[in-house]
Amino acid sequence: RDLYLDIILESKQFVHEGMCESCQDAEATFRCVTCTGDHGWCRPCMIKSHQSLPFHKIQLWIDKCFKDITLADLGFIWYLGHGGEPCPQYGASLLYDGDIEALPHDTSPVTIVHSSGVFIHNVAWCHCQGSVPIQHLQLLRAGLFSASSPRPKTAFTFEVLDHFLIDSLECKTSARSFFEKLTRLTNNAFPDTVPDQYRELMRVSRLWRDLQNRKWFGFGHDMESGPGPGDLALFCPSCPQPGINMPLLWEQKWLVMKRLVVDGNFTAQHMNMREPEQDIFLLDGSGYMVTNSEYQAHLASATESKEASHLVYSTGVGATACAHHGCFVPHSVVDFQKGERQPRHMNVDYSICNAITQVANSVDNSLIIYDVGCQ
């Protein structure tokens, strides 16, 4: 234990105190805790060595200890469009002249959220002829997803958005807990000093998930038409699907049958929004839920009267899945208004009809398993 503790304490010392290891001309007062190995740089060499490493964490040696400092405080500028180099349209901008760097007149401070923390960088835009003048698109080309379009002030790296998707899937991490982790990584002692980008994370993560789904399902490769009902959802890979896991022309059709099971969940209540017009559907019918407008038209055409509620939009959900493996059928999940045991089961009927037409249209026989289907 003592040996391990001694080695850990030695890592807190400034091993390369003295001359800068790059220029061998100035005093080394900076180190990077993210880079591998022990290094010591002066301020200009620190910036040059991290021109392509904007998310590394820098420390300044002050006599007896290290002090955290950001690259932006040292004069680091993130130039867009030229691999970290200044745009030629800036002319003879001085990069490392003295202690204060000459910032281009249009440099904008942007809060960037990365998987290792929250950073604030001075971003210089590209003004070359023929380049994209829109700022949020320049950020996107640099791997940064802007939280707003007109005047971007906050952006998320593709890496942190992927991390959030994996954390929410495998660790069931909420957006609030995920961002609190990032604030602790940024400043563990004073997390309240870190800019709160929780709302931006909620919005951008939804947009990122939608764009990733469209890319994974092939709707970003010069396709003329957009996704149709259920095109952005996967069905059970083991159930018979002609053309996917069995020959398209299946002669002995009597051997194959759709086996589907139907059930509902009454604890998934959806409350009415104060401003429903603010709720924008990104996957209206393209995923597992049915198309909202068509479903509402079906409910309106039914003869049953619904018990109106000013607080609850739906009292639960119902779905159709494959009976063998429990995989949901795309474009078959519906909302309940009074539960599934309504006269004529108008909600569940809509789910079953969509499931039958959605899965393996060339399979003629279907078996529907429903616990209250006989009532």
Tab-separated table of C-alpha atoms in Angstrom:
chain	number	residue	atom	x	y	z
A	1	ARG	CA	0.000	0.000	0.000
A	2	ASP	CA	2.758	2.488	0.940
A	3	LEU	CA	4.656	1.794	-2.289
A	4	TYR	CA	1.564	2.379	-4.415
A	5	LEU	CA	0.791	5.560	-2.479
A	6	ASP	CA	4.353	6.853	-2.991
A	7	ILE	CA	4.115	6.301	-6.766
A	8	ILE	CA	0.751	8.058	-6.914
A	9	LEU	CA	2.160	11.038	-5.001
A	10	GLU	CA	5.188	11.158	-7.309
A	11	SER	CA	2.837	11.609	-10.256
A	12	LYS	CA	1.698	14.887	-8.702
A	13	GLN	CA	5.213	16.319	-8.955
A	14	PHE	CA	6.482	18.317	-11.920
A	15	VAL	CA	9.074	15.913	-13.280
A	16	HIS	CA	10.063	18.080	-16.268
A	17	GLU	CA	10.437	21.351	-14.382
A	18	GLY	CA	13.022	23.431	-16.224
A	19	MET	CA	13.301	24.041	-19.973
A	20	CYS	CA	10.507	23.342	-22.446
A	21	GLU	CA	10.957	19.945	-24.072
A	22	SER	CA	9.940	21.283	-27.518
A	23	CYS	CA	11.727	24.599	-28.025
A	24	GLN	CA	14.424	24.192	-25.329
A	25	ASP	CA	14.330	27.955	-25.046
A	26	ALA	CA	11.634	28.919	-22.514
A	27	GLU	CA	10.774	27.711	-19.054
A	28	ALA	CA	8.409	24.723	-18.877
A	29	THR	CA	5.453	25.619	-16.674
A	30	PHE	CA	2.633	23.587	-18.240
A	31	ARG	CA	1.804	19.915	-18.412
A	32	CYS	CA	-1.084	17.880	-19.867
A	33	VAL	CA	-2.755	15.301	-17.638
A	34	THR	CA	-4.500	13.690	-20.621
A	35	CYS	CA	-1.392	13.008	-22.706
A	36	THR	CA	0.485	9.788	-22.050
A	37	GLY	CA	3.831	10.207	-20.306
A	38	ASP	CA	5.470	13.108	-18.468
A	39	HIS	CA	5.847	16.297	-20.483
A	40	GLY	CA	6.658	19.919	-19.810
A	41	TRP	CA	5.992	22.819	-22.198
A	42	CYS	CA	6.039	26.556	-22.332
A	43	ARG	CA	2.823	28.336	-23.289
A	44	PRO	CA	3.383	28.653	-27.094
A	45	CYS	CA	4.592	25.059	-27.418
A	46	MET	CA	1.690	23.827	-25.295
A	47	ILE	CA	-0.784	25.432	-27.711
A	48	LYS	CA	1.034	24.156	-30.807
A	49	SER	CA	1.241	20.589	-29.503
A	50	HIS	CA	-2.501	20.604	-28.719
A	51	GLN	CA	-3.796	22.296	-31.849
A	52	SER	CA	-5.600	19.048	-32.736
A	53	LEU	CA	-6.263	18.015	-29.124
A	54	PRO	CA	-8.750	20.632	-27.867
A	55	PHE	CA	-10.234	18.418	-25.150
A	56	HIS	CA	-7.051	17.716	-23.212
A	57	LYS	CA	-6.791	19.052	-19.683
A	58	ILE	CA	-3.895	21.372	-18.913
A	59	GLN	CA	-2.275	22.266	-15.598
A	60	LEU	CA	-0.004	25.191	-14.670
A	61	TRP	CA	2.836	24.743	-12.179
A	62	ILE	CA	2.782	27.462	-9.510
A	63	ASP	CA	5.792	27.031	-7.218
A	64	LYS	CA	4.601	24.061	-5.137
A	65	CYS	CA	1.544	22.624	-6.885
A	66	PHE	CA	-0.420	22.443	-10.115
A	67	LYS	CA	-3.386	24.616	-10.991
A	68	ASP	CA	-6.020	23.645	-13.547
A	69	ILE	CA	-6.158	25.955	-16.547
A	70	THR	CA	-7.974	25.749	-19.870
A	71	LEU	CA	-6.554	25.957	-23.358
A	72	ALA	CA	-8.844	28.913	-24.020
A	73	ASP	CA	-7.207	30.796	-21.124
A	74	LEU	CA	-3.847	30.224	-22.817
A	75	GLY	CA	-5.076	31.757	-26.081
A	76	PHE	CA	-6.006	28.578	-27.957
A	77	ILE	CA	-8.180	29.167	-31.045
A	78	TRP	CA	-10.134	26.406	-32.771
A	79	TYR	CA	-9.860	27.186	-36.478
A	80	LEU	CA	-12.547	25.518	-38.598
A	81	GLY	CA	-12.213	24.286	-42.160
A	82	HIS	CA	-8.440	23.852	-42.436
A	83	GLY	CA	-7.488	21.014	-40.120
A	84	GLY	CA	-6.728	23.307	-37.195
A	85	GLU	CA	-4.806	25.862	-39.249
A	86	PRO	CA	-5.995	29.485	-39.633
A	87	CYS	CA	-8.178	30.359	-42.587
A	88	PRO	CA	-6.079	32.059	-45.326
A	89	GLN	CA	-8.654	34.851	-45.409
A	90	TYR	CA	-7.415	36.013	-42.020
A	91	GLY	CA	-4.140	37.137	-43.566
A	92	ALA	CA	-1.193	37.569	-41.244
A	93	SER	CA	-2.928	36.843	-37.949
A	94	LEU	CA	-0.320	36.431	-35.254
A	95	LEU	CA	-0.828	33.126	-33.488
A	96	TYR	CA	1.743	33.098	-30.727
A	97	ASP	CA	3.000	36.622	-30.246
A	98	GLY	CA	3.711	37.300	-26.623
A	99	ASP	CA	1.339	36.366	-23.842
A	100	ILE	CA	-1.851	37.543	-25.549
A	101	GLU	CA	-2.893	36.023	-28.830
A	102	ALA	CA	-4.328	38.192	-31.555
A	103	LEU	CA	-7.865	36.896	-31.914
A	104	PRO	CA	-9.643	37.282	-35.272
A	105	HIS	CA	-12.449	39.808	-35.095
A	106	ASP	CA	-15.159	37.164	-35.660
A	107	THR	CA	-13.942	34.631	-33.086
A	108	SER	CA	-16.883	33.314	-31.063
A	109	PRO	CA	-16.805	31.606	-27.659
A	110	VAL	CA	-18.600	28.260	-27.939
A	111	THR	CA	-19.405	25.887	-25.076
A	112	ILE	CA	-18.489	22.397	-26.251
A	113	VAL	CA	-19.609	19.280	-24.357
A	114	HIS	CA	-17.278	16.312	-24.724
A	115	SER	CA	-17.122	12.902	-23.071
A	116	SER	CA	-14.337	14.160	-20.793
A	117	GLY	CA	-16.099	17.341	-19.668
A	118	VAL	CA	-17.447	20.732	-20.666
A	119	PHE	CA	-15.073	23.108	-22.464
A	120	ILE	CA	-15.290	26.708	-23.678
A	121	HIS	CA	-13.272	27.416	-26.831
A	122	ASN	CA	-12.761	30.422	-29.038
A	123	VAL	CA	-13.881	29.281	-32.492
A	124	ALA	CA	-12.703	31.044	-35.665
A	125	TRP	CA	-14.905	30.488	-38.718
A	126	CYS	CA	-13.760	29.761	-42.262
A	127	HIS	CA	-14.348	32.525	-44.821
A	128	CYS	CA	-12.831	30.931	-47.903
A	129	GLN	CA	-14.655	31.402	-51.188
A	130	GLY	CA	-16.822	28.368	-51.864
A	131	SER	CA	-16.919	27.215	-48.246
A	132	VAL	CA	-20.142	26.808	-46.292
A	133	PRO	CA	-20.732	30.179	-44.591
A	134	ILE	CA	-23.354	28.828	-42.184
A	135	GLN	CA	-21.727	28.457	-38.784
A	136	HIS	CA	-23.662	25.455	-37.457
A	137	LEU	CA	-22.769	23.498	-40.620
A	138	GLN	CA	-19.087	24.320	-40.151
A	139	LEU	CA	-19.352	22.935	-36.637
A	140	LEU	CA	-21.036	19.808	-37.968
A	141	ARG	CA	-18.202	19.215	-40.441
A	142	ALA	CA	-15.800	19.439	-37.497
A	143	GLY	CA	-17.685	16.711	-35.601
A	144	LEU	CA	-19.656	19.119	-33.419
A	145	PHE	CA	-23.470	19.029	-33.258
A	146	SER	CA	-24.777	22.527	-32.607
A	147	ALA	CA	-27.613	23.017	-30.126
A	148	SER	CA	-29.016	25.899	-32.192
A	149	SER	CA	-28.897	26.985	-35.805
A	150	PRO	CA	-28.899	30.796	-36.156
A	151	ARG	CA	-26.077	31.722	-33.743
A	152	PRO	CA	-24.543	28.574	-32.226
A	153	LYS	CA	-23.235	29.033	-28.702
A	154	THR	CA	-23.308	25.386	-27.578
A	155	ALA	CA	-22.222	22.220	-29.360
A	156	PHE	CA	-21.850	18.527	-28.536
A	157	THR	CA	-19.190	16.231	-29.938
A	158	PHE	CA	-20.341	13.149	-31.803
A	159	GLU	CA	-18.437	11.076	-29.243
A	160	VAL	CA	-20.350	12.356	-26.201
A	161	LEU	CA	-23.684	11.829	-27.975
A	162	ASP	CA	-22.720	8.228	-28.750
A	163	HIS	CA	-21.653	7.752	-25.127
A	164	PHE	CA	-25.009	9.029	-23.916
A	165	LEU	CA	-26.887	6.593	-26.165
A	166	ILE	CA	-24.850	3.662	-24.837
A	167	ASP	CA	-25.147	4.804	-21.210
A	168	SER	CA	-28.915	5.209	-21.464
A	169	LEU	CA	-29.218	1.776	-23.101
A	170	GLU	CA	-26.888	-0.324	-20.973
A	171	CYS	CA	-26.704	1.600	-17.683
A	172	LYS	CA	-30.204	3.155	-17.780
A	173	THR	CA	-28.586	6.525	-17.102
A	174	SER	CA	-30.884	9.528	-17.218
A	175	ALA	CA	-29.867	12.675	-19.075
A	176	ARG	CA	-29.584	14.579	-15.792
A	177	SER	CA	-27.283	11.981	-14.217
A	178	PHE	CA	-25.181	11.785	-17.383
A	179	PHE	CA	-24.637	15.527	-17.486
A	180	GLU	CA	-23.919	15.656	-13.746
A	181	LYS	CA	-21.144	13.150	-14.407
A	182	LEU	CA	-19.711	15.478	-17.068
A	183	THR	CA	-19.802	18.422	-14.656
A	184	ARG	CA	-17.887	16.376	-12.078
A	185	LEU	CA	-15.294	15.482	-14.703
A	186	THR	CA	-14.973	19.170	-15.536
A	187	ASN	CA	-14.741	20.522	-11.985
A	188	ASN	CA	-15.224	18.016	-9.200
A	189	ALA	CA	-14.733	20.566	-6.443
A	190	PHE	CA	-17.126	23.224	-7.767
A	191	PRO	CA	-19.547	21.587	-10.230
A	192	ASP	CA	-21.924	24.566	-9.953
A	193	THR	CA	-19.427	26.676	-11.907
A	194	VAL	CA	-19.844	24.473	-15.000
A	195	PRO	CA	-22.419	25.761	-17.553
A	196	ASP	CA	-25.638	23.753	-17.327
A	197	GLN	CA	-26.389	22.273	-20.751
A	198	TYR	CA	-28.954	19.684	-19.612
A	199	ARG	CA	-31.830	21.011	-21.722
A	200	GLU	CA	-29.577	21.230	-24.762
A	201	LEU	CA	-28.468	17.631	-24.202
A	202	MET	CA	-32.084	16.451	-24.113
A	203	ARG	CA	-32.899	18.117	-27.417
A	204	VAL	CA	-29.681	17.342	-29.279
A	205	SER	CA	-29.632	13.683	-28.194
A	206	ARG	CA	-33.098	13.183	-29.727
A	207	LEU	CA	-31.980	14.735	-33.003
A	208	TRP	CA	-28.785	12.676	-32.989
A	209	ARG	CA	-30.688	9.436	-32.358
A	210	ASP	CA	-33.054	10.224	-35.237
A	211	LEU	CA	-30.197	10.977	-37.641
A	212	GLN	CA	-28.356	7.820	-36.599
A	213	ASN	CA	-31.484	5.712	-37.170
A	214	ARG	CA	-31.921	7.120	-40.650
A	215	LYS	CA	-28.269	6.418	-41.436
A	216	TRP	CA	-28.371	2.857	-40.079
A	217	PHE	CA	-31.494	2.009	-42.063
A	218	GLY	CA	-30.050	3.377	-45.301
A	219	PHE	CA	-32.109	6.550	-45.658
A	220	GLY	CA	-29.102	8.842	-46.027
A	221	HIS	CA	-27.705	7.445	-49.268
A	222	ASP	CA	-29.369	9.490	-52.023
A	223	MET	CA	-32.785	7.942	-51.483
A	224	GLU	CA	-35.608	9.792	-53.226
A	225	SER	CA	-38.285	8.850	-50.698
A	226	GLY	CA	-38.185	9.056	-46.920
A	227	PRO	CA	-38.922	6.249	-44.459
A	228	GLY	CA	-42.406	4.758	-44.536
A	229	PRO	CA	-44.438	3.115	-41.746
A	230	GLY	CA	-42.147	1.000	-39.571
A	231	ASP	CA	-39.098	1.480	-41.829
A	232	LEU	CA	-36.921	2.723	-38.931
A	233	ALA	CA	-37.542	-0.280	-36.670
A	234	LEU	CA	-36.332	-3.879	-36.673
A	235	PHE	CA	-38.524	-6.947	-36.402
A	236	CYS	CA	-37.588	-10.333	-34.953
A	237	PRO	CA	-34.660	-11.796	-36.947
A	238	SER	CA	-35.731	-15.381	-36.142
A	239	CYS	CA	-39.349	-15.251	-37.281
A	240	PRO	CA	-39.938	-16.295	-40.909
A	241	GLN	CA	-39.650	-13.335	-43.270
A	242	PRO	CA	-39.563	-14.124	-47.000
A	243	GLY	CA	-36.749	-12.315	-48.723
A	244	ILE	CA	-34.866	-11.718	-45.457
A	245	ASN	CA	-34.196	-15.018	-43.700
A	246	MET	CA	-35.927	-17.386	-46.152
A	247	PRO	CA	-36.351	-17.582	-49.936
A	248	LEU	CA	-38.637	-14.962	-51.384
A	249	LEU	CA	-40.587	-17.532	-53.407
A	250	TRP	CA	-41.616	-20.001	-50.739
A	251	GLU	CA	-43.635	-22.803	-52.321
A	252	GLN	CA	-44.777	-24.646	-49.199
A	253	LYS	CA	-46.580	-21.699	-47.599
A	254	TRP	CA	-48.626	-23.970	-45.372
A	255	LEU	CA	-45.459	-24.631	-43.329
A	256	VAL	CA	-45.095	-20.958	-42.347
A	257	MET	CA	-47.400	-18.984	-40.092
A	258	LYS	CA	-47.321	-15.583	-38.416
A	259	ARG	CA	-47.557	-16.151	-34.680
A	260	LEU	CA	-48.320	-12.914	-32.871
A	261	VAL	CA	-49.155	-12.099	-29.262
A	262	VAL	CA	-51.001	-8.975	-28.054
A	263	ASP	CA	-50.934	-7.336	-24.624
A	264	GLY	CA	-51.166	-3.968	-22.906
A	265	ASN	CA	-49.413	-1.937	-20.241
A	266	PHE	CA	-51.525	0.363	-18.049
A	267	THR	CA	-48.727	1.947	-16.004
A	268	ALA	CA	-47.253	3.919	-18.934
A	269	GLN	CA	-49.453	6.975	-18.597
A	270	HIS	CA	-48.784	9.923	-20.849
A	271	MET	CA	-49.830	13.270	-19.406
A	272	ASN	CA	-51.154	16.087	-21.534
A	273	MET	CA	-48.596	18.724	-22.432
A	274	ARG	CA	-49.160	22.354	-21.555
A	275	GLU	CA	-48.157	23.313	-25.095
A	276	PRO	CA	-48.842	20.304	-27.329
A	277	GLU	CA	-47.859	22.254	-30.434
A	278	GLN	CA	-44.291	22.212	-29.101
A	279	ASP	CA	-44.201	18.386	-29.281
A	280	ILE	CA	-42.615	17.567	-32.646
A	281	PHE	CA	-42.789	13.987	-33.931
A	282	LEU	CA	-39.438	12.819	-35.272
A	283	LEU	CA	-40.627	9.248	-35.916
A	284	ASP	CA	-44.332	9.626	-36.628
A	285	GLY	CA	-45.103	6.034	-37.622
A	286	SER	CA	-41.580	5.266	-38.841
A	287	GLY	CA	-40.689	3.329	-35.681
A	288	TYR	CA	-42.728	1.058	-33.436
A	289	MET	CA	-45.548	3.522	-32.703
A	290	VAL	CA	-48.347	3.866	-35.236
A	291	THR	CA	-48.844	7.028	-37.290
A	292	ASN	CA	-50.618	9.467	-34.990
A	293	SER	CA	-52.945	11.163	-37.502
A	294	GLU	CA	-54.225	7.885	-38.962
A	295	TYR	CA	-54.672	6.390	-35.499
A	296	GLN	CA	-56.624	9.393	-34.255
A	297	ALA	CA	-58.840	9.196	-37.352
A	298	HIS	CA	-59.523	5.520	-36.535
A	299	LEU	CA	-60.504	6.368	-32.957
A	300	ALA	CA	-62.754	9.196	-34.130
A	301	SER	CA	-64.579	6.877	-36.521
A	302	ALA	CA	-65.360	4.347	-33.762
A	303	THR	CA	-68.829	4.448	-32.208
A	304	GLU	CA	-67.610	4.237	-28.611
A	305	SER	CA	-67.537	7.457	-26.635
A	306	LYS	CA	-64.255	8.292	-24.955
A	307	GLU	CA	-64.027	9.641	-21.434
A	308	ALA	CA	-62.275	12.921	-21.895
A	309	SER	CA	-59.499	13.861	-19.506
A	310	HIS	CA	-57.756	17.180	-19.255
A	311	LEU	CA	-54.697	15.680	-17.550
A	312	VAL	CA	-53.995	12.283	-19.117
A	313	TYR	CA	-53.351	11.961	-22.844
A	314	SER	CA	-53.211	8.150	-22.688
A	315	THR	CA	-53.682	5.615	-19.884
A	316	GLY	CA	-51.240	3.060	-21.273
A	317	VAL	CA	-49.931	1.376	-24.394
A	318	GLY	CA	-50.732	-1.804	-26.282
A	319	ALA	CA	-48.497	-3.687	-28.675
A	320	THR	CA	-48.276	-6.730	-30.894
A	321	ALA	CA	-45.150	-8.895	-30.779
A	322	CYS	CA	-43.957	-12.206	-32.147
A	323	ALA	CA	-45.196	-15.062	-29.951
A	324	HIS	CA	-41.928	-17.000	-30.009
A	325	HIS	CA	-39.405	-14.322	-29.029
A	326	GLY	CA	-41.388	-11.286	-27.809
A	327	CYS	CA	-40.012	-8.824	-30.367
A	328	PHE	CA	-42.338	-5.906	-31.040
A	329	VAL	CA	-43.768	-5.555	-34.517
A	330	PRO	CA	-42.878	-2.215	-36.158
A	331	HIS	CA	-45.744	0.255	-36.545
A	332	SER	CA	-48.044	-1.626	-34.155
A	333	VAL	CA	-47.742	0.072	-30.730
A	334	VAL	CA	-50.850	2.101	-29.841
A	335	ASP	CA	-52.014	4.331	-26.998
A	336	PHE	CA	-54.927	3.430	-24.709
A	337	GLN	CA	-57.566	5.932	-23.607
A	338	LYS	CA	-59.717	3.774	-21.288
A	339	GLY	CA	-57.761	0.540	-21.161
A	340	GLU	CA	-57.761	-2.417	-23.517
A	341	ARG	CA	-61.125	-3.888	-22.410
A	342	GLN	CA	-63.254	-1.450	-24.335
A	343	PRO	CA	-66.211	-2.532	-26.468
A	344	ARG	CA	-64.905	-3.934	-29.745
A	345	HIS	CA	-61.287	-3.357	-28.598
A	346	MET	CA	-60.845	-0.560	-31.104
A	347	ASN	CA	-57.258	0.200	-29.958
A	348	VAL	CA	-56.036	-3.377	-30.053
A	349	ASP	CA	-57.786	-4.048	-33.359
A	350	TYR	CA	-55.784	-1.272	-34.945
A	351	SER	CA	-52.540	-2.721	-33.557
A	352	ILE	CA	-53.324	-6.235	-34.819
A	353	CYS	CA	-54.293	-5.049	-38.298
A	354	ASN	CA	-51.080	-3.039	-38.645
A	355	ALA	CA	-48.991	-5.943	-37.369
A	356	ILE	CA	-50.473	-8.410	-39.861
A	357	THR	CA	-49.880	-6.087	-42.805
A	358	GLN	CA	-46.434	-5.054	-41.589
A	359	VAL	CA	-44.865	-8.487	-41.100
A	360	ALA	CA	-44.238	-10.891	-43.985
A	361	ASN	CA	-47.057	-9.981	-46.338
A	362	SER	CA	-46.423	-13.094	-48.427
A	363	VAL	CA	-47.209	-15.347	-45.422
A	364	ASP	CA	-50.947	-16.043	-45.605
A	365	ASN	CA	-51.660	-17.743	-42.255
A	366	SER	CA	-51.691	-15.858	-38.948
A	367	LEU	CA	-52.176	-16.962	-35.329
A	368	ILE	CA	-53.203	-14.218	-32.899
A	369	ILE	CA	-52.774	-14.912	-29.179
A	370	TYR	CA	-54.669	-12.470	-26.927
A	371	ASP	CA	-55.659	-13.127	-23.326
A	372	VAL	CA	-58.969	-11.233	-23.527
A	373	GLY	CA	-59.589	-11.727	-27.231
A	374	CYS	CA	-62.657	-13.927	-26.586
A	375	GLN	CA	-64.474	-11.230	-24.573
